[in-house]
Coordinates of C-alpha atoms in Angstrom, one line a residue:
X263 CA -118.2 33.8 139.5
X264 CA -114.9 32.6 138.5
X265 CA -116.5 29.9 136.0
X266 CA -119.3 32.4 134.9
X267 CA -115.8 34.8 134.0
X268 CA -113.7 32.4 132.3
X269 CA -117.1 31.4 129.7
X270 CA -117.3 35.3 129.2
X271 CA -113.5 36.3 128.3
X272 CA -112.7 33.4 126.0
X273 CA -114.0 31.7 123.4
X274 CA -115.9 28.3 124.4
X275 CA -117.1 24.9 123.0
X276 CA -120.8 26.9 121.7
X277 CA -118.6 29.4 119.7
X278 CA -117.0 26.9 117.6
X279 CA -120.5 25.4 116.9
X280 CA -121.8 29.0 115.9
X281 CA -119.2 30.0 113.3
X282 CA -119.6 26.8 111.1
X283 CA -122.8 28.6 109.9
X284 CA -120.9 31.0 108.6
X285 CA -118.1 28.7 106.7
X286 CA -121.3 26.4 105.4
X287 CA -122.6 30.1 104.2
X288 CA -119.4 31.2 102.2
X289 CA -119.0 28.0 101.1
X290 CA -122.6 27.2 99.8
X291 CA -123.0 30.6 97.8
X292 CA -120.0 30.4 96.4
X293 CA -121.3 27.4 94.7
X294 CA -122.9 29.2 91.4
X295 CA -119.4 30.5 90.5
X296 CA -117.8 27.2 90.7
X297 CA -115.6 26.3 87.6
X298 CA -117.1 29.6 85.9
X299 CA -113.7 31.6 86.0
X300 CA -114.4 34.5 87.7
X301 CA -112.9 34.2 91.3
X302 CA -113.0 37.6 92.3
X303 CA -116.8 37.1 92.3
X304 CA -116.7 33.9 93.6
X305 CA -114.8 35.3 96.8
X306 CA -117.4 38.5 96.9
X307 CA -119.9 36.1 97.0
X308 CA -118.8 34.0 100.0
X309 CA -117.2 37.0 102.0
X310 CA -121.1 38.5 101.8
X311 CA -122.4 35.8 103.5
X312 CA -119.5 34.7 106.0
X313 CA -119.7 38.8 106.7
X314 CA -124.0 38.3 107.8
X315 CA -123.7 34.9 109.4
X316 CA -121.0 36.8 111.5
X317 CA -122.6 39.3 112.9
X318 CA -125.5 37.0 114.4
X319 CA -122.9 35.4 116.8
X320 CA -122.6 36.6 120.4
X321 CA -119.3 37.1 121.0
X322 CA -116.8 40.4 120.0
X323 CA -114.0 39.9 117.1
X324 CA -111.5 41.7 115.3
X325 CA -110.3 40.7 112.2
X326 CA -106.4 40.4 112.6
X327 CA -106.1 38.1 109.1
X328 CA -108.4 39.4 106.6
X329 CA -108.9 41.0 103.1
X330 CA -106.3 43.6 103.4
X331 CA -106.5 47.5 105.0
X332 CA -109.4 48.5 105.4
X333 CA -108.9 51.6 102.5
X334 CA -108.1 48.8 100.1
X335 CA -110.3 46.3 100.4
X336 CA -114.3 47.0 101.5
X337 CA -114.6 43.4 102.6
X338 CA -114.0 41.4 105.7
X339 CA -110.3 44.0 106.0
X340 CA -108.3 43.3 108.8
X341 CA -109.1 45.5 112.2
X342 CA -112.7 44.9 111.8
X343 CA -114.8 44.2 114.3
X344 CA -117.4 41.3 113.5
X345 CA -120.2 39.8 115.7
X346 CA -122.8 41.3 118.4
X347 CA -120.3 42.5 120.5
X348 CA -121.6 40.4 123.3
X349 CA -119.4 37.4 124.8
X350 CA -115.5 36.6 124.4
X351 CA -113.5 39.0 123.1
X352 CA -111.2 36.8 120.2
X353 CA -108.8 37.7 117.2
X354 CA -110.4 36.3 113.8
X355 CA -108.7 35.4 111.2
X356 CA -111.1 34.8 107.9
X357 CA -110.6 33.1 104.4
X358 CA -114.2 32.9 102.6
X359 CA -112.4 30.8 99.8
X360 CA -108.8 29.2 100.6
X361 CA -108.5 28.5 96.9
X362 CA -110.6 31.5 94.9
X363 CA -108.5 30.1 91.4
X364 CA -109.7 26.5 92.1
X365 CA -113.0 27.7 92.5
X366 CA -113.5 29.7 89.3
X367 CA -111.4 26.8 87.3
X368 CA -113.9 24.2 88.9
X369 CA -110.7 21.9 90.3
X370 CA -110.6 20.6 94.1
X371 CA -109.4 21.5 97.6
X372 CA -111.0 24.9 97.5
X373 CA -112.2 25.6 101.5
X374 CA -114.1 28.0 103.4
X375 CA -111.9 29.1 106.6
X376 CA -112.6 30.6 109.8
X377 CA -109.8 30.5 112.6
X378 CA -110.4 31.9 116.0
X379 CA -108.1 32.5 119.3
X380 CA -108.2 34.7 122.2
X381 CA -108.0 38.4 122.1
X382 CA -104.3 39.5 121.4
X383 CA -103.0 35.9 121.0
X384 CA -102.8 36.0 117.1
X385 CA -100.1 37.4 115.2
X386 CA -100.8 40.1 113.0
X387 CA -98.0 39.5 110.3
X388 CA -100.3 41.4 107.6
X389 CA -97.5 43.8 106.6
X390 CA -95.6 41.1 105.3
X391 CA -97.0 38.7 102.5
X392 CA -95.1 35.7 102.5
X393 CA -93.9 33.3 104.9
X394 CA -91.8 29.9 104.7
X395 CA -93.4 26.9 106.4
X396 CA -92.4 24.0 107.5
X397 CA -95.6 21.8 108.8
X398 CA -95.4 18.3 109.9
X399 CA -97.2 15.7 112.2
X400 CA -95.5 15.4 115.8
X401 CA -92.7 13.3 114.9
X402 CA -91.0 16.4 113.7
X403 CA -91.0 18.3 116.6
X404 CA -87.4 18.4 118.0
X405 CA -86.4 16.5 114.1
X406 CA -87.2 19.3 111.3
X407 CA -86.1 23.0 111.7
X408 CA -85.8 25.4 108.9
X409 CA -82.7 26.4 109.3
X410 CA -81.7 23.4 108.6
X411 CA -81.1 22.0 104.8
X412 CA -84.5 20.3 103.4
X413 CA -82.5 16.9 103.0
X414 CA -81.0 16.6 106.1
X415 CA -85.0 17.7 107.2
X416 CA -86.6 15.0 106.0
X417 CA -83.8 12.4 106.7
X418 CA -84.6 12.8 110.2
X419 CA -88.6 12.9 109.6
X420 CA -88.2 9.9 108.0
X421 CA -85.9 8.2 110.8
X422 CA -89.0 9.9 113.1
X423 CA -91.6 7.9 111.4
X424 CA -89.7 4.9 111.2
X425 CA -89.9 4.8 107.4
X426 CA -87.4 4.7 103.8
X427 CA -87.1 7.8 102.6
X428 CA -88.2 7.5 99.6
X429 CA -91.5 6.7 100.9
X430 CA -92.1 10.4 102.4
X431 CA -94.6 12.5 100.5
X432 CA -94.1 16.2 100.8
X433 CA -96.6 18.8 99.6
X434 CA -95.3 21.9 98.1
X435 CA -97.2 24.9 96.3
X436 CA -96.6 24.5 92.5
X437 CA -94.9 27.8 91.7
X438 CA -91.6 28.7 89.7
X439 CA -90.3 30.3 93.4
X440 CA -90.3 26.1 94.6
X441 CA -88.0 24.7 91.9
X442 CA -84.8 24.3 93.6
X443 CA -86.8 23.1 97.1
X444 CA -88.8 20.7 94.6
X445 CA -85.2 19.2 93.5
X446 CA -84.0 19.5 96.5
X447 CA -86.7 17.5 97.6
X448 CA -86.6 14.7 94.9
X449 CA -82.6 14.2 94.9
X450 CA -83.2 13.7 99.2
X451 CA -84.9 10.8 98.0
X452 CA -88.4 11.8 98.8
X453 CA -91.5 12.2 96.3
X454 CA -93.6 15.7 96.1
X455 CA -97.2 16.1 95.8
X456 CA -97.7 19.8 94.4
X457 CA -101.1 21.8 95.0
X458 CA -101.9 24.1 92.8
X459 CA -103.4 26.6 95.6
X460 CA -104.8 26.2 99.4
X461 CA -101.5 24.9 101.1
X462 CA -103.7 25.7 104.6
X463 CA -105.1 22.6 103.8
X464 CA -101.9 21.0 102.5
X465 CA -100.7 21.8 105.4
X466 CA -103.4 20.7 107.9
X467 CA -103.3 17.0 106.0
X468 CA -98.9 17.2 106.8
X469 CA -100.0 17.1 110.8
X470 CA -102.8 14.7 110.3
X471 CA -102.1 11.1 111.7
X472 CA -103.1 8.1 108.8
X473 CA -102.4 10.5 105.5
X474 CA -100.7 10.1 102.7
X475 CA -98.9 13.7 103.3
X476 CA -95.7 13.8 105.8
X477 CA -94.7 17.1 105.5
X478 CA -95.7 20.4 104.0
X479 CA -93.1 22.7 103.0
X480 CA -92.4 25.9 101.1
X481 CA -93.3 29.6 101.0
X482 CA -97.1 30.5 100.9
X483 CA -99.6 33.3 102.3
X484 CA -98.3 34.8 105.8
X485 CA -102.3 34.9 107.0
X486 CA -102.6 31.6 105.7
X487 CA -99.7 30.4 107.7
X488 CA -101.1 31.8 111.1
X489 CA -104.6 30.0 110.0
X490 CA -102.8 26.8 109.7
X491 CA -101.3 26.9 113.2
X492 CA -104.4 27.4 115.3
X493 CA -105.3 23.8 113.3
X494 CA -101.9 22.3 113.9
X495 CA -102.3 22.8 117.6
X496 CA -105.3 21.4 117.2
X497 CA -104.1 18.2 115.9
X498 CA -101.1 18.2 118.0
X499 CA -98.7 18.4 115.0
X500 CA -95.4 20.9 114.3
X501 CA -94.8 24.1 112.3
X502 CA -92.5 26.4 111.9
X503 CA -92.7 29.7 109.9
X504 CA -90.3 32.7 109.3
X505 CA -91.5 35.6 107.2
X506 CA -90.2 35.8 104.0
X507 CA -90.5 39.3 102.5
X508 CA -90.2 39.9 98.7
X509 CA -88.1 42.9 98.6
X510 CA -86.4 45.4 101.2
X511 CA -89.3 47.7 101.2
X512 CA -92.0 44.8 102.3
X513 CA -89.4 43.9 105.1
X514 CA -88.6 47.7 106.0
X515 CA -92.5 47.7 107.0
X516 CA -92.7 44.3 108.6
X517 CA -89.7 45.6 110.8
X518 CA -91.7 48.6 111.4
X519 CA -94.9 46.9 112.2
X520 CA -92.6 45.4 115.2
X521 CA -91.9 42.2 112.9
X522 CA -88.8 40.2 113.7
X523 CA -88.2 39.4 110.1
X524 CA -85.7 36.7 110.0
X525 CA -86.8 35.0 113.5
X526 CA -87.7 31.3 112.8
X527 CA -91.4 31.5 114.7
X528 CA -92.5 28.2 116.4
X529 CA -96.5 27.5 117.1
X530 CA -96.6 30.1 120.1
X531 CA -95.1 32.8 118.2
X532 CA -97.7 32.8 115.6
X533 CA -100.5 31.9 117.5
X534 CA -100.0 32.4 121.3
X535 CA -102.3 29.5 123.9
X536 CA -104.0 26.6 123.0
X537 CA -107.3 27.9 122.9
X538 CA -107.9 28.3 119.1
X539 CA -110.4 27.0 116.8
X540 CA -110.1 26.0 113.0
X541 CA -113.4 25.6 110.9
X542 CA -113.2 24.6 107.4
X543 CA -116.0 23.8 105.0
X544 CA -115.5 22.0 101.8
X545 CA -116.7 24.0 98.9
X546 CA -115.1 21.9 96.3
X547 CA -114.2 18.4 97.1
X548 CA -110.9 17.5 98.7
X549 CA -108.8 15.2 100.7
X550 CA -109.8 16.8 103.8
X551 CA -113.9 17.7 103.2
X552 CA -116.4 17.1 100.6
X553 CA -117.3 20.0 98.7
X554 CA -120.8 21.4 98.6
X555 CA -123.2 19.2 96.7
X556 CA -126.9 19.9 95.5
X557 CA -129.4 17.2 95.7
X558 CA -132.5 18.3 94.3
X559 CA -134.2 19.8 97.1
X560 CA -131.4 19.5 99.6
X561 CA -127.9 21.2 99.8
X562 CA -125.2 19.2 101.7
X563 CA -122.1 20.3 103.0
X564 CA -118.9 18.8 105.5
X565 CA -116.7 20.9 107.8
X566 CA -114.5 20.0 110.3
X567 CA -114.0 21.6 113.6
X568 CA -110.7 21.6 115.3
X569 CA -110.1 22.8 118.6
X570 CA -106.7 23.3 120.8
X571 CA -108.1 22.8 124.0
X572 CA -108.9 19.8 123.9
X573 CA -107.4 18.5 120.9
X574 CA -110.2 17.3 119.2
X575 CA -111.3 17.2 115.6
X576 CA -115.3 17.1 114.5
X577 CA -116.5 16.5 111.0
X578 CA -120.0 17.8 110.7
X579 CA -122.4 16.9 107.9
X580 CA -125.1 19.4 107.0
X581 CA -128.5 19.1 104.7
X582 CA -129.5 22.4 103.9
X583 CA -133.1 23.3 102.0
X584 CA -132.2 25.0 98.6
X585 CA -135.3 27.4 99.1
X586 CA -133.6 28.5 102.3
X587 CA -130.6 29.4 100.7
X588 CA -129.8 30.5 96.9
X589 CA -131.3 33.0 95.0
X590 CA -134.1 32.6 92.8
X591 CA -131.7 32.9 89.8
X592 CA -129.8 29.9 90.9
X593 CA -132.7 27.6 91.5

């Protein structure tokens, strides 16, 4: 009874399994909008299939990182409930295209993103756009810390990883907000790689062991920063994020959303347990999946699976029939 219980409340191995139907979805009919410039359609088109591949799996979720309020946005809007409504009761969070601007200009790292943890466990930091990051591999736990200044940060990464200095790579979000921590950053003696867009996957390469990425730093999406930690416990790496509100009325409703605005949130805070799952599909190609690719008859796609329990990470490869799966204006 006990065993039958546990399998029933919380999400298991089968679940992760299940929802990579629904990344391979949003990713693959995102496909005809690829490198045509329109991303709002682009997204539309992968949050109408994530949405229907969703609500085929047994198991009952709420949406706590989504599309926005429900009023604003008649997509996959945070507080929705998705799947049968059968099984383990989890908090969702949902990115049909982790890059919708790389998408519609045709350029790489573009992902489709699912992240899923317990019921309550996840935190809901929707009120409050931004947050600062700090992501590395685990090395950095106990070594980086935001409060402390980036140099002195990535000295001690450095001395952590047994390595010069000025042979760290840190990814940072090309934005005119990342100009002084790009300096800072280059005078330390380190050398940036800057993304245009999709730092959950900068980030997720930062905790990988064997990349060319140390660290990932900088301000970026709050949801996207709760997404990234279910996949850094995953892989066993560190984060750190603090929300980073862009004027007094954002933080005047994080604080009244029961946000502790300035608090410097480690793993746990932003994604309580270690019973998470991160599934990504490629939809363009990156450094961390292939994107989708067409092959006459056959579609094929990579994911990865990561999981918290047990600390493993899965790459699956898919062939998928075209006749199956576009429209008969795409074939």
């Amino acid at each position: 009874m006990g065993e039958e219980a546990e399998l029933f409340h919380h999400p298991d191995r089968n679940l992760a399994l299940e929802m990579v139907r629904a990344t391979e979805a949003a990713a693959i009919r995102a496909v005809p909008w690829i490198g045509k410039g329109d991303k709002n359609a682009a997204d539309k088109a992968a949050v109408d299939a994530m949405r229907v591949f969703l609500s085929t799996v047994d198991f009952d979720g709420v949406i706590v990182i989504g599309e926005g309020e429900k009023d604003e946005a008649p997509m996959l809007f945070n507080g929705e409930h998705v799947g049968s409504g059968k099984g383990p009761k989890c908090d969702i969070a949902v990115d049909p295209i982790d890059g919708t601007s790389l998408t519609a200009a045709g350029r790489s790292h573009a992902l489709s993103v699912l992240a899923v943890a317990d019921r309550g466990t996840m935190l809901d930091a929707s009120s409050v756009f931004y947050m600062d990051k700090i992501v590395t591999g685990p090395e950095g736990r106990g070594v980086v810390d935001l409060r402390k200044p980036v140099g002195e940060n990535l000295r001690g990464l450095a001395a952590a990883l047994g390595k010069d200095i000025a042979e760290l790579r840190v990814a940072v979000l090309d934005r005119p907000r990342h100009e002084q921590l790009i300096r800072e950053i280059r005078e330390a003696g380190a050398g940036t790689r800057l993304i245009l867009d999709g730092d959950v996957a900068g980030g997720i390469i930062a905790a990988q062991r064997g990349t060319r990425i140390d660290a990932c730093i900088g301000i970026g999406g709050s949801p996207e920063g709760i997404t990234t930690a279910c996949a850094v416990k995953a892989l066993g790496g560190y984060m750190q994020g603090r929300l980073a509100p862009k004027d007094d009325a954002e933080r005047a409703r994080g604080e009244a959303a029961g946000l502790d605005i300035d608090k410097v949130m480690e793993l746990d805070d932003m994604v309580a347990g270690d019973n998470t799952f991160f599934i990504a599909t490629g939809v363009t190609d990156g450094a961390l999946v292939k994107g989708v690719k067409r092959e006459g008859p056959i579609i094929r796609t990579e994911s990865i699976v990561l999981r918290g329990r047990s600390g493993t990470l899965r790459r699956i490869e898919a062939e998928h029939l075209v006749e199956k799966w576009l429209d008969e204006a795409d074939r």
